[in-house]
Amino acid sequence: MAALDPSVTVAVVGAGAMGQGIAQVAAQAGHPVLLVDTRPGAAQAAVGSIAKALTALVEKGKRTAAERDATMDRLRAVDGLSDLAPAGLVVEAIVEDLDVKRRLFAELEGIVGAGAILATNTSSLSVTAIGAGVRRPERLAGLHFFNPAPLMALVEIVSGLATDAAVLGTLFDTAKAWGKSPVRCRSTPGFIVNRVARPFYAEGLRLVQEQAADPATIDAVAREAGGFRMGPFELMDLIGHDVNFAVTRSVHAAYFGDPRFQPSLIQQELVEAGRLGRKTGRGFYDHGPGAAKPAPRTAEPAAKPDRVLVQGDLGPAASLVGLLREAGIAVEETAGPGLLVADGVTLALTDGRTATARAAEDGIVPLVLFDLALDYAKATRVALAPADGTPAEALAVAAGLFQALGKAVSVIDDAPGLVVMRTVAMLASEAADAAMQGVASVADIDIAMTKGVNYPLGPLAWADRIGLPHVLAVLDALARTYGEDRYRASALLRRRIAASRIPSPSRSRANEVCADAAGGPSVRRERGEGQGEGVALGGSASSGNATNTTDSTPRIPLTPTLSPGGRGGKEPTL
């Protein structure tokens, strides 16, 4: 396929924030652009706003005056739909109402040429349902930009049930020519981003509901340990709780009440109170003039331990060993289950169990759990959770260890999975389900989450880095603790782990028996020995650090043949 030639006229219906942004993007890419809105004067006002935005870029040295003027020369506000007849692409960016959108596209069919592409910027409605209202649904697709469209790189190219592949290819190449990062996906509730991102908000809300930590502390841990651009609460305040809550409710209803997408009573109460975030001056935070943002909970300085015993491989936290040595702490390494011991206090990376349950089940006292970090060397904060009954002196030892590495320490209540680990595990599970159900490819899901919501790493690449068995252990522990289907792990995670344990032909049972019978060395390994932690879910470009696992088991990508006669050989659209 080829991108639309810049000479092709692009029409945008709807002159709100999204329509205005899409019109600016198309005009900057060289297309003549027609902008229309049913509100009198709205399209002309939007053209004026685009001119101001481009002038601001000129003043900052990011655009030349000639570029601004050329872009504005290509933009024209028109009075009605009948003026859109020359358009080769019409992008709808109006109210999220199925009947209204259907009526619009039915009217557009009688105005534009037979070869024109019809695109909807819907973020929550079914592209298939919208297309069902037109005579030729094969030329209608989703072209979902993210706000603000001129700045956000991601565009979801969404196929309805009847959408022609050639239309999707043209939209994909056109979005790329416009300087965007397009991804392909199927029309399912939430598409990629609005579906996969739900746990980012939901787990933070759950932690606050359970009084594990306050919003400021959770946001700080998400940013400073998880590497997220914003924490869940400051991001919800920015988006607007009315919008965020409505999307969650929409996805929850569209999936017939699946508990994974259950809305939060806390957020509902904010919406009912009119505390919608920045737009109203108050949400989880006070955004009024002069209001100070609350500080995260931070532990008092504690003594640096002189010596630390490292028992076994720390898995995703293995880099801590080198950091301890760099901090001047003597490190002794022995075999063991992957623990740190300092001054008689045991520290462990969370595996999804509460510290209290783990202390009881494993017989470890005192025990303090620590949270996942995207990069322990760069992280400036880490969350700790002590088991119930842990003495203050023991908690101070754990805090002192991480403070010696230059980290602020936030102590939270004993919540299963802590903050970053449970959030990433849930994101990875949801992303894996989306891949398994054919919503999008593994690579496109990770691209969507990094480009669309600025995640530091795609959730599937992140799962590969952590190691799928550890991710699965966290999810299973959350499910046991809560007894809720909300925390069920994606079947694809279990499948990829099982695939890593299938013996290669050279290590088949028959070969082992022959080797034993011949008196030669057996190639059989004991069950579980050296297996599991190296399995990979995906092979996306962002998974370059995925080899940071606890053993040398060959990694199993998602892309090879999955089953005889199945989706084999090609990059899966799954």
Coordinates of C-alpha atoms in Angstrom, one line a residue:
M1 CA 0.0 0.0 0.0
A2 CA 1.0 3.6 -0.3
A3 CA 0.2 6.7 1.7
L4 CA -2.2 9.2 0.4
D5 CA -0.5 11.7 -1.9
P6 CA -0.2 15.1 -0.2
S7 CA -2.4 16.5 -3.0
V8 CA -5.4 14.5 -1.6
T9 CA -7.8 16.7 0.3
V10 CA -8.4 15.6 4.0
A11 CA -11.7 16.6 5.6
V12 CA -12.1 16.7 9.4
V13 CA -15.6 16.8 10.9
G14 CA -15.6 18.2 14.4
A15 CA -13.6 21.2 15.4
G16 CA -13.1 20.3 19.1
A17 CA -9.7 19.6 20.6
M18 CA -9.2 16.3 18.7
G19 CA -10.6 17.6 15.4
Q20 CA -8.5 20.7 15.6
G21 CA -5.3 18.7 16.3
I22 CA -6.0 16.2 13.5
A23 CA -6.6 19.0 11.0
Q24 CA -3.2 20.6 12.1
V25 CA -1.4 17.3 11.6
A26 CA -2.8 16.7 8.1
A27 CA -2.1 20.3 7.0
Q28 CA 1.5 20.2 8.4
A29 CA 1.9 17.0 6.3
G30 CA 1.0 18.9 3.1
H31 CA -2.6 18.1 2.6
P32 CA -5.3 20.6 1.7
V33 CA -7.6 20.4 4.8
L34 CA -11.3 21.2 5.1
L35 CA -12.6 21.6 8.7
V36 CA -16.3 21.7 9.5
D37 CA -18.4 21.8 12.7
T38 CA -22.2 22.0 13.3
R39 CA -21.6 24.8 15.9
P40 CA -21.6 28.2 14.2
G41 CA -18.2 29.7 14.0
A42 CA -16.5 26.7 15.7
A43 CA -14.5 25.7 12.6
Q44 CA -13.2 29.2 12.0
A45 CA -12.3 29.6 15.7
A46 CA -10.3 26.3 15.5
V47 CA -8.4 27.5 12.4
G48 CA -7.5 30.6 14.5
S49 CA -6.4 28.5 17.4
I50 CA -4.1 26.4 15.0
A51 CA -2.6 29.7 13.8
K52 CA -1.8 30.7 17.4
A53 CA -0.3 27.3 18.2
L54 CA 1.9 27.4 15.1
T55 CA 3.0 31.0 15.9
A56 CA 4.0 29.9 19.3
L57 CA 6.2 27.2 17.7
V58 CA 7.8 29.8 15.5
E59 CA 8.6 32.0 18.5
K60 CA 10.3 29.0 20.1
G61 CA 12.3 28.3 17.0
K62 CA 10.6 24.9 16.3
R63 CA 8.9 26.1 13.1
T64 CA 9.8 28.7 10.5
A65 CA 7.4 31.5 9.7
A66 CA 7.3 30.1 6.1
E67 CA 6.2 26.7 7.4
R68 CA 3.5 28.2 9.5
D69 CA 2.2 30.3 6.6
A70 CA 2.2 27.3 4.2
T71 CA 0.3 25.2 6.7
M72 CA -2.3 27.9 7.3
D73 CA -2.7 28.3 3.5
R74 CA -3.8 24.7 3.3
L75 CA -6.4 25.0 6.1
R76 CA -9.9 26.1 5.4
A77 CA -13.0 26.2 7.5
V78 CA -16.2 25.4 5.6
D79 CA -19.9 25.8 6.4
G80 CA -21.4 22.4 5.9
L81 CA -20.9 18.7 4.9
S82 CA -21.8 19.4 1.3
D83 CA -18.4 21.3 1.0
L84 CA -16.5 18.1 1.7
A85 CA -17.1 16.6 -1.8
P86 CA -13.5 16.9 -2.9
A87 CA -12.1 14.9 0.1
G88 CA -10.3 11.7 -0.4
L89 CA -10.2 11.1 3.3
V90 CA -12.8 12.2 5.9
V91 CA -11.9 11.9 9.6
E92 CA -14.8 12.1 12.0
A93 CA -14.0 13.6 15.5
I94 CA -17.5 14.3 16.9
V95 CA -19.4 13.3 20.0
E96 CA -19.1 9.6 21.2
D97 CA -22.6 8.6 20.2
L98 CA -23.1 5.6 18.0
D99 CA -26.3 6.9 16.4
V100 CA -24.9 10.3 15.7
K101 CA -21.8 8.9 14.1
R102 CA -23.9 6.5 11.9
R103 CA -26.1 9.3 10.7
L104 CA -23.0 11.4 9.8
F105 CA -21.3 8.7 7.8
A106 CA -24.5 7.8 6.0
E107 CA -24.8 11.4 4.9
L108 CA -21.1 11.6 4.0
E109 CA -21.5 8.6 1.7
G110 CA -23.8 10.6 -0.6
I111 CA -21.3 13.5 -0.7
V112 CA -17.8 12.2 -1.1
G113 CA -16.5 10.2 -4.1
A114 CA -16.6 6.4 -4.3
G115 CA -12.9 6.1 -3.6
A116 CA -12.9 8.3 -0.5
I117 CA -11.9 6.6 2.8
L118 CA -14.1 7.2 5.8
A119 CA -12.4 7.2 9.2
T120 CA -13.6 7.6 12.8
N121 CA -11.5 8.9 15.6
T122 CA -13.7 7.1 18.2
S123 CA -11.9 5.9 21.3
S124 CA -14.6 3.7 22.8
L125 CA -17.3 2.8 20.2
S126 CA -17.2 -0.3 17.9
V127 CA -15.8 0.5 14.5
T128 CA -17.9 -2.5 13.3
A129 CA -21.0 -1.1 14.7
I130 CA -20.4 2.3 13.1
G131 CA -19.6 0.7 9.8
A132 CA -22.9 -1.3 9.9
G133 CA -24.7 2.0 9.3
V134 CA -23.3 2.7 5.9
R135 CA -23.8 1.0 2.5
R136 CA -20.0 0.3 2.0
P137 CA -18.5 -0.6 5.4
E138 CA -15.4 -1.8 3.7
R139 CA -14.1 1.7 3.3
L140 CA -14.7 2.7 6.9
A141 CA -12.0 2.2 9.6
G142 CA -10.8 3.6 12.9
L143 CA -8.1 6.3 12.9
H144 CA -7.6 6.9 16.6
F145 CA -5.3 9.7 17.5
F146 CA -4.3 10.6 21.1
N147 CA -4.7 14.0 22.6
P148 CA -3.0 16.4 21.8
A149 CA -2.8 15.0 18.2
P150 CA 0.1 17.2 17.0
L151 CA 2.3 16.0 19.9
M152 CA 1.3 12.4 20.5
A153 CA 3.0 9.9 18.2
L154 CA 0.6 7.0 18.5
V155 CA -2.3 6.4 16.0
E156 CA -4.4 3.2 16.3
I157 CA -5.5 1.9 12.9
V158 CA -8.6 0.0 13.8
S159 CA -10.3 -2.6 11.5
G160 CA -14.0 -3.3 11.7
L161 CA -15.4 -6.6 10.7
A162 CA -15.9 -5.5 7.1
T163 CA -13.0 -3.1 6.6
D164 CA -10.9 -3.7 3.5
A165 CA -7.3 -4.5 4.0
A166 CA -6.3 -2.0 1.3
V167 CA -8.0 0.8 3.3
L168 CA -6.1 -0.2 6.5
G169 CA -2.8 -0.3 4.6
T170 CA -3.4 3.2 3.2
L171 CA -4.3 4.6 6.6
F172 CA -1.3 2.9 8.2
D173 CA 1.1 4.3 5.5
T174 CA -0.5 7.7 5.6
A175 CA -0.2 8.0 9.4
K176 CA 3.4 7.1 9.1
A177 CA 3.9 9.7 6.4
W178 CA 2.4 12.2 8.8
G179 CA 5.2 11.5 11.3
K180 CA 3.2 9.2 13.5
S181 CA 3.8 5.7 15.0
P182 CA 0.8 3.7 13.7
V183 CA -0.3 0.3 15.1
R184 CA -2.9 -2.1 13.7
C185 CA -5.6 -3.5 15.9
R186 CA -9.0 -5.1 15.7
S187 CA -12.2 -3.3 16.8
T188 CA -12.6 -4.6 20.4
P189 CA -13.6 -2.6 23.4
G190 CA -10.8 -0.1 24.3
F191 CA -8.8 -1.1 21.2
I192 CA -5.2 -1.5 22.6
V193 CA -4.4 1.4 24.9
N194 CA -7.7 2.1 26.6
R195 CA -7.9 -1.7 27.3
V196 CA -4.4 -2.6 28.4
A197 CA -3.9 0.6 30.5
R198 CA -6.9 -0.1 32.8
P199 CA -4.7 -1.9 35.5
F200 CA -2.4 1.2 35.7
Y201 CA -5.3 3.1 37.3
A202 CA -7.1 0.2 38.9
E203 CA -4.3 -1.1 41.0
G204 CA -3.4 2.3 42.3
L205 CA -7.1 2.9 43.2
R206 CA -7.2 -0.5 44.9
L207 CA -4.1 0.3 47.0
V208 CA -5.7 3.5 48.2
Q209 CA -9.0 1.8 48.9
E210 CA -7.1 -0.7 51.1
Q211 CA -5.2 2.1 52.8
A212 CA -1.9 0.6 51.8
A213 CA -0.6 4.0 50.9
D214 CA -1.7 7.5 49.9
P215 CA -1.9 8.8 46.3
A216 CA 1.2 11.0 46.6
T217 CA 3.3 8.0 47.8
I218 CA 2.0 5.6 45.1
D219 CA 2.6 8.3 42.4
A220 CA 6.2 8.8 43.6
V221 CA 6.9 5.1 43.7
A222 CA 5.5 4.7 40.2
R223 CA 7.6 7.5 38.8
E224 CA 10.8 7.1 40.8
A225 CA 11.0 3.3 40.9
G226 CA 8.7 2.3 38.0
G227 CA 10.0 4.9 35.6
F228 CA 6.5 6.0 34.6
R229 CA 6.2 9.6 33.4
M230 CA 3.4 10.2 35.8
G231 CA 1.8 8.2 38.6
P232 CA -1.8 6.9 38.3
F233 CA -3.4 9.6 40.4
E234 CA -1.7 12.6 38.9
L235 CA -2.5 11.2 35.5
M236 CA -6.1 10.6 36.3
D237 CA -6.3 14.2 37.6
L238 CA -4.8 15.4 34.3
I239 CA -7.1 13.3 32.1
G240 CA -10.2 14.2 34.1
H241 CA -12.0 11.7 36.4
D242 CA -15.2 12.1 34.4
V243 CA -13.4 10.9 31.2
N244 CA -11.2 8.2 32.9
F245 CA -14.2 6.8 34.9
A246 CA -16.4 6.8 31.8
V247 CA -13.8 4.9 29.8
T248 CA -13.4 2.3 32.6
R249 CA -17.2 1.9 32.8
S250 CA -17.5 1.6 29.1
V251 CA -14.8 -1.1 28.8
H252 CA -16.3 -2.9 31.9
A253 CA -19.8 -2.9 30.3
A254 CA -18.5 -3.9 26.9
Y255 CA -16.8 -7.0 28.4
F256 CA -20.0 -8.0 30.1
G257 CA -18.9 -7.0 33.6
D258 CA -15.5 -8.7 33.5
P259 CA -14.0 -8.0 37.0
R260 CA -10.6 -7.1 35.5
F261 CA -12.2 -3.8 34.4
Q262 CA -14.3 -3.1 37.5
P263 CA -14.6 0.6 38.1
S264 CA -13.6 2.1 41.5
L265 CA -16.0 3.4 44.1
I266 CA -13.4 6.0 45.1
Q267 CA -13.2 7.5 41.6
Q268 CA -17.0 7.4 41.3
E269 CA -17.3 9.4 44.5
L270 CA -14.9 12.0 43.1
V271 CA -17.0 12.3 39.9
E272 CA -20.2 12.6 42.0
A273 CA -18.6 15.4 44.0
G274 CA -17.5 17.2 40.9
R275 CA -13.8 16.8 41.8
L276 CA -12.7 16.0 38.2
G277 CA -9.0 16.9 38.6
R278 CA -7.2 19.8 37.0
K279 CA -10.2 21.0 35.0
T280 CA -12.2 21.7 38.2
G281 CA -9.2 22.6 40.4
R282 CA -9.5 19.5 42.6
G283 CA -9.3 15.7 42.2
F284 CA -7.0 13.5 44.3
Y285 CA -4.9 16.7 44.6
D286 CA -5.7 20.3 45.1
H287 CA -4.9 22.2 41.9
G288 CA -6.0 25.6 43.2
P289 CA -3.8 28.6 43.0
G290 CA -0.9 28.3 45.4
A291 CA -1.8 24.8 46.5
A292 CA 1.2 22.6 47.5
K293 CA 1.3 19.0 46.3
P294 CA 1.5 16.6 49.2
A295 CA 4.9 14.9 49.8
P296 CA 5.2 11.2 49.5
R297 CA 5.7 9.1 52.6
T298 CA 9.5 8.8 53.1
A299 CA 11.3 6.9 55.8
E300 CA 13.7 8.7 58.2
P301 CA 17.4 8.2 57.5
A302 CA 18.8 4.9 59.0
A303 CA 22.2 3.4 59.4
K304 CA 24.0 1.8 56.5
P305 CA 24.7 -2.0 57.0
D306 CA 28.3 -3.1 57.0
R307 CA 27.7 -6.5 55.4
V308 CA 25.0 -8.1 53.4
L309 CA 24.5 -11.8 52.6
V310 CA 23.1 -12.6 49.2
Q311 CA 21.5 -16.0 49.1
G312 CA 21.1 -17.2 45.6
D313 CA 20.0 -15.3 42.4
L314 CA 17.9 -12.2 43.0
G315 CA 16.4 -12.5 39.5
P316 CA 14.9 -9.1 38.4
A317 CA 16.8 -7.5 41.3
A318 CA 20.2 -9.0 40.5
S319 CA 21.7 -5.6 39.8
L320 CA 21.4 -4.8 43.5
V321 CA 24.5 -7.0 44.2
G322 CA 26.8 -4.7 42.2
L323 CA 25.1 -1.6 43.6
L324 CA 25.8 -2.8 47.2
R325 CA 29.4 -3.3 46.4
E326 CA 29.7 0.2 44.8
A327 CA 28.2 1.6 48.0
G328 CA 31.0 0.1 50.0
I329 CA 29.0 -2.7 51.6
A330 CA 30.7 -6.0 52.0
V331 CA 28.8 -8.7 50.1
E332 CA 29.0 -12.4 50.6
E333 CA 27.2 -14.7 48.1
T334 CA 25.9 -18.2 48.9
A335 CA 23.4 -20.5 47.4
G336 CA 19.8 -20.0 48.4
P337 CA 16.3 -18.9 47.4
G338 CA 17.1 -15.4 46.2
L339 CA 17.2 -13.3 49.5
L340 CA 19.2 -10.5 51.1
V341 CA 20.1 -10.7 54.7
A342 CA 21.5 -7.7 56.6
D343 CA 22.0 -7.6 60.4
G344 CA 19.7 -10.6 60.8
V345 CA 16.9 -9.0 58.7
T346 CA 15.7 -10.8 55.5
L347 CA 14.8 -8.7 52.5
A348 CA 13.1 -10.2 49.4
L349 CA 11.7 -9.0 46.1
T350 CA 7.9 -9.3 46.2
D351 CA 6.6 -12.5 44.6
G352 CA 2.9 -11.3 45.0
R353 CA 2.4 -12.7 48.5
T354 CA 2.0 -10.4 51.4
A355 CA 5.1 -10.2 53.6
T356 CA 3.0 -11.6 56.4
A357 CA 1.9 -14.6 54.4
R358 CA 5.4 -15.2 53.1
A359 CA 7.0 -15.0 56.5
A360 CA 4.5 -17.5 57.9
E361 CA 4.7 -19.9 54.9
D362 CA 8.5 -19.8 54.5
G363 CA 9.4 -19.4 58.2
I364 CA 11.4 -16.2 57.7
V365 CA 11.4 -13.7 60.6
P366 CA 11.9 -10.7 60.4
L367 CA 11.0 -10.2 56.8
V368 CA 10.7 -7.0 54.7
L369 CA 9.7 -7.1 51.0
F370 CA 10.9 -4.6 48.4
D371 CA 9.2 -3.6 45.2
L372 CA 10.3 -3.9 41.6
A373 CA 12.2 -1.1 39.9
L374 CA 12.6 -0.6 36.2
D375 CA 16.3 0.0 36.7
Y376 CA 17.6 -0.3 40.3
A377 CA 20.7 1.8 39.4
K378 CA 18.6 4.7 38.2
A379 CA 15.7 4.4 40.6
T380 CA 15.6 7.2 43.2
R381 CA 12.9 5.6 45.4
V382 CA 11.9 2.1 46.4
A383 CA 8.8 0.8 48.3
L384 CA 9.2 -1.6 51.3
A385 CA 6.5 -3.6 53.1
P386 CA 7.2 -5.4 56.4
A387 CA 5.4 -8.4 57.6
D388 CA 3.0 -7.8 60.5
G389 CA 4.9 -7.8 63.8
T390 CA 8.2 -6.7 62.3
P391 CA 10.1 -4.7 64.8
A392 CA 10.8 -1.0 64.0
E393 CA 14.5 -1.8 64.3
A394 CA 14.3 -4.4 61.6
L395 CA 12.5 -2.1 59.2
A396 CA 15.1 0.5 59.8
V397 CA 17.8 -2.0 58.8
A398 CA 16.0 -2.6 55.5
A399 CA 15.5 1.1 54.9
G400 CA 19.1 1.8 55.7
L401 CA 20.2 -0.7 53.1
F402 CA 18.4 1.0 50.2
Q403 CA 19.2 4.5 51.5
A404 CA 22.9 3.5 51.3
L405 CA 22.3 3.0 47.6
G406 CA 21.0 6.5 47.2
K407 CA 17.3 5.7 47.3
A408 CA 14.5 7.3 49.1
V409 CA 12.4 4.7 50.9
S410 CA 8.6 4.7 51.1
V411 CA 7.2 2.2 53.6
I412 CA 3.7 1.0 52.7
D413 CA 1.3 -1.3 54.4
D414 CA 1.7 -5.0 53.7
A415 CA -0.1 -5.1 50.3
P416 CA 0.3 -8.1 48.0
G417 CA 2.6 -7.3 45.1
L418 CA 3.4 -3.8 46.5
V419 CA 3.1 -1.0 43.9
V420 CA 5.2 -1.4 40.7
M421 CA 5.3 -5.2 40.6
R422 CA 1.6 -5.8 40.9
T423 CA 0.9 -3.0 38.3
V424 CA 3.4 -4.3 35.8
A425 CA 2.2 -7.9 36.2
M426 CA -1.4 -6.9 35.6
L427 CA -0.5 -4.8 32.6
A428 CA 1.5 -7.7 31.2
S429 CA -1.4 -10.1 31.7
E430 CA -3.9 -7.8 30.0
A431 CA -1.5 -7.2 27.2
A432 CA -0.9 -10.9 26.8
D433 CA -4.6 -11.5 26.7
A434 CA -5.0 -8.9 24.0
A435 CA -2.3 -10.6 21.9
M436 CA -3.9 -14.0 22.4
Q437 CA -7.3 -12.8 21.4
G438 CA -6.0 -11.2 18.2
V439 CA -6.5 -7.6 19.1
A440 CA -3.0 -6.7 18.0
S441 CA 0.5 -8.2 17.6
V442 CA 2.9 -8.4 20.5
A443 CA 5.1 -5.7 18.9
D444 CA 2.2 -3.3 18.2
I445 CA 0.9 -3.7 21.8
D446 CA 4.2 -2.6 23.2
I447 CA 4.6 0.2 20.7
A448 CA 1.1 1.4 21.6
M449 CA 1.8 1.5 25.3
T450 CA 5.1 3.3 25.0
K451 CA 4.0 5.8 22.3
G452 CA 0.4 6.3 23.5
V453 CA 0.8 6.6 27.3
N454 CA 4.5 7.0 27.6
Y455 CA 5.2 3.8 29.5
P456 CA 9.0 3.4 30.0
L457 CA 8.8 -0.1 28.5
G458 CA 6.1 -2.1 26.7
P459 CA 4.3 -4.4 29.2
L460 CA 5.2 -7.5 27.3
A461 CA 8.9 -6.6 27.0
W462 CA 8.8 -5.8 30.7
A463 CA 7.4 -9.2 31.4
D464 CA 10.2 -10.8 29.4
R465 CA 12.7 -8.8 31.4
I466 CA 11.2 -9.9 34.8
G467 CA 10.8 -13.5 33.6
L468 CA 7.4 -15.0 32.9
P469 CA 7.4 -17.4 35.9
H470 CA 7.9 -14.5 38.3
V471 CA 5.1 -12.6 36.7
L472 CA 2.8 -15.6 36.8
A473 CA 3.7 -16.2 40.5
V474 CA 2.7 -12.6 41.3
L475 CA -0.6 -12.9 39.5
D476 CA -1.4 -16.3 41.1
A477 CA -0.5 -15.0 44.6
L478 CA -2.8 -11.9 44.0
A479 CA -5.6 -14.3 42.9
R480 CA -5.1 -16.4 46.0
T481 CA -5.0 -13.5 48.4
Y482 CA -8.1 -11.7 47.0
G483 CA -10.0 -14.8 45.8
E484 CA -11.1 -12.7 42.8
D485 CA -11.2 -13.5 39.1
R486 CA -9.9 -10.0 38.5
Y487 CA -6.4 -11.3 39.0
R488 CA -6.6 -14.4 36.8
A489 CA -3.4 -14.7 34.7
S490 CA -3.6 -14.8 30.9
A491 CA -3.6 -18.3 29.5
L492 CA -0.9 -17.2 27.1
L493 CA 1.5 -16.6 30.0
R494 CA 1.0 -20.2 31.2
R495 CA 1.3 -21.5 27.7
R496 CA 4.7 -19.8 27.0
I497 CA 6.0 -21.1 30.3
A498 CA 4.9 -24.6 29.4
A499 CA 6.5 -24.3 26.0
S500 CA 9.8 -23.6 27.6
R501 CA 9.6 -26.9 29.4
I502 CA 9.0 -29.1 26.4
P503 CA 12.3 -31.0 25.8
S504 CA 14.0 -30.5 22.5
P505 CA 14.3 -33.6 20.2
S506 CA 17.9 -34.1 21.3
R507 CA 16.6 -34.4 24.9
S508 CA 13.6 -36.6 24.3
R509 CA 12.8 -39.4 26.7
A510 CA 13.8 -41.9 24.1
N511 CA 17.2 -40.4 23.8
E512 CA 17.6 -40.4 27.6
V513 CA 16.6 -44.0 27.9
C514 CA 19.1 -45.0 25.1
A515 CA 21.9 -43.0 26.7
D516 CA 21.2 -44.6 30.1
A517 CA 21.0 -48.1 28.6
A518 CA 24.3 -47.6 26.8
G519 CA 25.9 -46.6 30.1
G520 CA 26.6 -43.1 28.8
P521 CA 25.9 -39.9 30.6
S522 CA 22.2 -39.1 30.9
V523 CA 21.0 -35.8 29.4
R524 CA 17.9 -35.8 31.6
R525 CA 17.6 -32.9 33.9
E526 CA 15.6 -33.1 37.1
R527 CA 12.3 -31.4 36.8
G528 CA 12.5 -27.7 37.3
E529 CA 16.3 -27.6 37.1
G530 CA 17.4 -24.6 35.2
Q531 CA 14.0 -24.2 33.6
G532 CA 11.4 -21.5 33.5
E533 CA 12.9 -18.1 34.2
G534 CA 14.3 -17.6 30.8
V535 CA 11.1 -18.0 28.8
A536 CA 10.1 -14.9 26.8
L537 CA 6.6 -13.8 25.9
G538 CA 7.6 -11.6 23.0
G539 CA 10.3 -10.4 20.7
S540 CA 9.6 -6.8 20.4
A541 CA 12.2 -4.2 19.7
S542 CA 11.9 -2.9 23.3
S543 CA 12.9 -6.2 24.9
G544 CA 16.6 -5.8 24.4
N545 CA 17.3 -6.4 28.1
A546 CA 15.1 -9.5 28.3
T547 CA 18.1 -11.7 28.9
N548 CA 18.3 -10.4 32.5
T549 CA 16.8 -13.6 34.0
T550 CA 17.8 -16.1 36.6
D551 CA 19.1 -18.8 34.4
S552 CA 20.3 -19.7 30.8
T553 CA 17.2 -21.4 29.6
P554 CA 16.7 -20.6 25.9
R555 CA 14.1 -17.9 25.4
I556 CA 10.9 -18.8 23.6
P557 CA 9.5 -16.0 21.5
L558 CA 5.8 -15.6 20.8
T559 CA 6.2 -15.4 17.1
P560 CA 7.1 -19.0 15.9
T561 CA 4.5 -21.6 15.0
L562 CA 2.1 -21.9 17.9
S563 CA 0.3 -25.1 16.9
P564 CA 0.1 -27.5 13.9
G565 CA -2.1 -26.0 11.3
G566 CA -2.5 -22.9 13.4
R567 CA -1.1 -19.3 13.2
G568 CA 2.3 -20.4 12.2
G569 CA 5.3 -18.8 10.5
K570 CA 4.2 -15.2 10.1
E571 CA 4.3 -12.3 12.5
P572 CA 1.1 -13.1 14.4
T573 CA -1.9 -10.9 14.1
L574 CA -3.2 -13.2 16.7

